[in-house]
Amino acid sequence: VVDCTTIPASLIESEFFGYEKGAFTDARERRTGKFEEANTGTIFLDEIGELPPGAQTKLLRVLQEREFTRIGSAAPVRIDVRVIAATNKELASQVTAGVFREDLYYRLNVLNLRVPPLREHPEDIPAYLDHFLLKHREAFGKTITSAAPDVLPALMKCPWKGNIRELENTIQRAMLNASGERLGLADFGFPD
C-alpha cells in the first residue's frame, strides 16, 4: 500500500523505484522501492489523484514498459505487478482540467469500481459499529460491547461526508466519552 499523499514530490521516485548505494549523499545502502517489493503481486496506490505531474509521467512509463531503473543505476528492473489505484477525486474531470495525465488515466482505468459513500448504504453501519467497538475496545481500556437501541437510527441518519473514516472517528470519540459498557446518544453528542 502506498499513500500518494504522504510522499513529498522530491522523494516519489526513490519511494516507487528505490535507489543504489551511493546514488546520493545519504544513500548508504541499496534500497528497493515499492514497485519492486510488489513484484509478482499487487501494489495499491491510494489517492493517485494527488501525484504531481512528474511522478505521473514516471508511473505511466512503468505501467507501459513493465520496468524501471533504480536511482543511481543503469540496469533496468523488470516487474510483473498488478496496480490498483484509488482516489476521492473525479479523475476524468482532473484530466479535463489538465491536472491529471490523460494517457495515465486510460492506462489505469481498465476496470473502474465505484465504491459508494457510506450515506448510500447506511444498512452497513451496524456491522461497522460492531467492528470498531471490537477494534478499539482494548486500546481504550473499555469494556463496551454495544450501543443503546436509539443510537443506530441516529447514526444511520448522519450524512457521513467523511465516509467510514468519519464514522470510525465518531465511534472512537463516543468510546472515550462513555463511562458504561454501552454507548448512548450522549456519548456521541446527540441530543437525548
Short mmCIF file of C-alpha atoms in Angstrom, two decimals:
data_model
loop_
_atom_site.label_atom_id
_atom_site.label_comp_id
_atom_site.label_asym_id
_atom_site.label_seq_id
_atom_site.Cartn_x
_atom_site.Cartn_y
_atom_site.Cartn_z
CA VAL A 1 0.00 0.00 0.00
CA VAL A 2 1.35 3.40 -0.99
CA ASP A 3 -0.38 6.55 0.21
CA CYS A 4 0.49 9.02 -2.53
CA THR A 5 -0.39 12.00 -0.31
CA THR A 6 2.36 11.25 2.21
CA ILE A 7 5.32 11.16 -0.18
CA PRO A 8 6.99 14.51 -0.91
CA ALA A 9 7.32 15.15 -4.65
CA SER A 10 11.12 15.07 -4.38
CA LEU A 11 11.06 11.54 -2.92
CA ILE A 12 8.44 9.84 -5.08
CA GLU A 13 10.94 8.31 -7.50
CA SER A 14 13.08 6.80 -4.72
CA GLU A 15 9.97 5.53 -2.88
CA PHE A 16 8.46 3.98 -6.00
CA PHE A 17 11.62 2.61 -7.62
CA GLY A 18 14.36 2.57 -5.00
CA TYR A 19 18.00 3.58 -5.31
CA GLU A 20 21.52 2.21 -5.38
CA LYS A 21 24.13 2.70 -2.69
CA GLY A 22 25.91 5.99 -3.31
CA ALA A 23 23.20 7.37 -5.62
CA PHE A 24 23.04 10.47 -3.42
CA THR A 25 24.56 11.73 -0.16
CA ASP A 26 22.54 9.67 2.32
CA ALA A 27 22.23 6.54 0.16
CA ARG A 28 24.38 4.30 2.37
CA GLU A 29 22.89 1.07 1.05
CA ARG A 30 20.74 -0.13 -1.81
CA ARG A 31 17.03 0.24 -1.20
CA THR A 32 14.26 -1.45 -3.14
CA GLY A 33 11.22 0.63 -3.98
CA LYS A 34 7.54 -0.15 -3.59
CA PHE A 35 7.16 -1.46 -7.13
CA GLU A 36 9.99 -3.92 -6.74
CA GLU A 37 8.66 -5.01 -3.34
CA ALA A 38 5.30 -5.71 -5.00
CA ASN A 39 6.81 -7.73 -7.86
CA THR A 40 4.60 -10.72 -8.79
CA GLY A 41 1.92 -9.27 -6.53
CA THR A 42 -0.25 -6.19 -6.17
CA ILE A 43 0.55 -2.57 -5.37
CA PHE A 44 -2.26 -0.34 -4.12
CA LEU A 45 -1.75 3.35 -4.93
CA ASP A 46 -4.07 5.26 -2.63
CA GLU A 47 -5.01 8.83 -3.58
CA ILE A 48 -3.45 8.51 -7.05
CA GLY A 49 -5.09 11.83 -7.98
CA GLU A 50 -2.57 13.61 -5.74
CA LEU A 51 0.50 12.58 -7.74
CA PRO A 52 2.39 15.56 -9.17
CA PRO A 53 2.83 15.71 -12.97
CA GLY A 54 6.45 14.47 -12.96
CA ALA A 55 5.53 11.40 -10.94
CA GLN A 56 2.58 10.74 -13.25
CA THR A 57 4.98 10.60 -16.20
CA LYS A 58 7.29 8.13 -14.44
CA LEU A 59 4.37 5.97 -13.32
CA LEU A 60 2.98 5.88 -16.85
CA ARG A 61 6.30 4.64 -18.20
CA VAL A 62 6.46 1.86 -15.59
CA LEU A 63 2.91 0.76 -16.38
CA GLN A 64 3.63 0.71 -20.13
CA GLU A 65 7.09 -0.82 -20.12
CA ARG A 66 6.81 -3.03 -17.02
CA GLU A 67 10.28 -1.92 -15.98
CA PHE A 68 12.08 0.91 -14.23
CA THR A 69 15.60 1.89 -13.26
CA ARG A 70 16.62 2.49 -9.67
CA ILE A 71 18.14 5.90 -8.97
CA GLY A 72 21.89 5.61 -9.48
CA SER A 73 21.68 2.51 -11.66
CA ALA A 74 21.80 1.88 -15.38
CA ALA A 75 20.27 -1.60 -15.21
CA PRO A 76 16.52 -1.83 -15.78
CA VAL A 77 14.45 -3.86 -13.32
CA ARG A 78 11.62 -5.90 -14.90
CA ILE A 79 8.45 -6.25 -12.88
CA ASP A 80 5.14 -8.05 -13.05
CA VAL A 81 2.81 -6.04 -10.83
CA ARG A 82 -0.95 -5.63 -10.68
CA VAL A 83 -1.79 -2.00 -9.91
CA ILE A 84 -4.88 -0.97 -8.02
CA ALA A 85 -5.40 2.76 -7.66
CA ALA A 86 -7.92 4.72 -5.65
CA THR A 87 -8.81 8.36 -5.33
CA ASN A 88 -11.53 10.53 -3.89
CA LYS A 89 -11.24 12.82 -6.90
CA GLU A 90 -13.11 12.52 -10.18
CA LEU A 91 -10.12 11.75 -12.41
CA ALA A 92 -12.00 12.37 -15.67
CA SER A 93 -12.59 15.98 -14.63
CA GLN A 94 -8.95 16.20 -13.45
CA VAL A 95 -7.93 15.17 -16.97
CA THR A 96 -10.19 17.82 -18.49
CA ALA A 97 -8.68 20.42 -16.15
CA GLY A 98 -5.18 19.39 -17.22
CA VAL A 99 -4.19 18.26 -13.72
CA PHE A 100 -4.03 14.52 -14.39
CA ARG A 101 -2.43 12.95 -17.47
CA GLU A 102 -4.99 11.60 -19.91
CA ASP A 103 -2.77 8.70 -21.01
CA LEU A 104 -2.17 7.67 -17.40
CA TYR A 105 -5.90 7.89 -16.71
CA TYR A 106 -6.66 5.47 -19.55
CA ARG A 107 -3.79 3.18 -18.56
CA LEU A 108 -5.18 2.92 -15.02
CA ASN A 109 -8.86 2.84 -15.94
CA VAL A 110 -9.03 -0.78 -17.08
CA LEU A 111 -11.66 -1.76 -14.54
CA ASN A 112 -13.42 1.04 -12.74
CA LEU A 113 -15.04 0.19 -9.42
CA ARG A 114 -17.19 2.80 -7.76
CA VAL A 115 -17.30 2.42 -4.01
CA PRO A 116 -20.48 4.14 -2.85
CA PRO A 117 -20.26 6.59 0.03
CA LEU A 118 -21.46 5.36 3.40
CA ARG A 119 -24.58 7.56 3.19
CA GLU A 120 -25.74 5.35 0.28
CA HIS A 121 -25.55 2.14 2.32
CA PRO A 122 -26.43 3.03 5.93
CA GLU A 123 -27.61 -0.55 6.49
CA ASP A 124 -23.92 -1.43 6.90
CA ILE A 125 -23.46 0.89 9.89
CA PRO A 126 -24.40 -1.76 12.50
CA ALA A 127 -21.62 -4.04 11.24
CA TYR A 128 -19.13 -1.16 11.22
CA LEU A 129 -20.16 -0.20 14.74
CA ASP A 130 -19.53 -3.74 15.99
CA HIS A 131 -16.21 -3.88 14.14
CA PHE A 132 -14.92 -0.56 15.51
CA LEU A 133 -16.05 -1.36 19.05
CA LEU A 134 -14.06 -4.58 18.92
CA LYS A 135 -11.10 -2.91 17.22
CA HIS A 136 -10.72 -0.05 19.73
CA ARG A 137 -12.02 -1.55 22.97
CA GLU A 138 -8.67 -2.84 24.19
CA ALA A 139 -6.69 0.23 23.10
CA PHE A 140 -9.05 2.48 25.05
CA GLY A 141 -9.23 0.16 28.06
CA LYS A 142 -13.01 -0.10 27.72
CA THR A 143 -15.41 -2.99 28.03
CA ILE A 144 -18.02 -1.50 25.70
CA THR A 145 -19.74 -4.21 23.70
CA SER A 146 -22.77 -2.47 22.20
CA ALA A 147 -24.78 0.70 21.75
CA ALA A 148 -28.20 1.62 23.09
CA PRO A 149 -31.07 0.85 20.67
CA ASP A 150 -31.62 4.54 19.85
CA VAL A 151 -28.00 5.04 18.72
CA LEU A 152 -28.17 3.10 15.44
CA PRO A 153 -31.10 5.08 13.97
CA ALA A 154 -29.25 8.30 14.86
CA LEU A 155 -26.02 7.08 13.24
CA MET A 156 -27.90 5.92 10.14
CA LYS A 157 -29.36 9.42 9.61
CA CYS A 158 -25.95 11.15 9.53
CA PRO A 159 -24.61 12.25 6.12
CA TRP A 160 -21.09 10.82 6.78
CA LYS A 161 -19.28 13.17 4.39
CA GLY A 162 -16.00 11.66 5.64
CA ASN A 163 -17.39 8.17 4.99
CA ILE A 164 -16.14 5.24 7.07
CA ARG A 165 -13.17 7.21 8.46
CA GLU A 166 -15.57 9.77 9.90
CA LEU A 167 -17.77 7.01 11.33
CA GLU A 168 -14.75 5.34 12.94
CA ASN A 169 -13.58 8.62 14.48
CA THR A 170 -17.08 9.32 15.77
CA ILE A 171 -17.25 5.87 17.38
CA GLN A 172 -13.80 6.33 18.91
CA ARG A 173 -14.83 9.70 20.37
CA ALA A 174 -18.01 8.16 21.79
CA MET A 175 -15.98 5.34 23.33
CA LEU A 176 -13.68 7.85 25.00
CA ASN A 177 -16.72 9.75 26.35
CA ALA A 178 -18.51 6.62 27.56
CA SER A 179 -18.46 5.59 31.18
CA GLY A 180 -20.53 2.40 30.94
CA GLU A 181 -20.44 -0.77 28.89
CA ARG A 182 -22.90 0.53 26.32
CA LEU A 183 -22.71 3.62 24.12
CA GLY A 184 -25.59 6.06 24.46
CA LEU A 185 -26.76 9.05 22.45
CA ALA A 186 -24.99 11.44 24.82
CA ASP A 187 -21.64 9.69 24.22
CA PHE A 188 -21.98 10.64 20.54
CA GLY A 189 -23.10 14.17 21.32
CA PHE A 190 -26.61 13.50 20.03
CA PRO A 191 -29.48 15.08 21.96
CA ASP A 192 -31.48 12.60 24.03
#
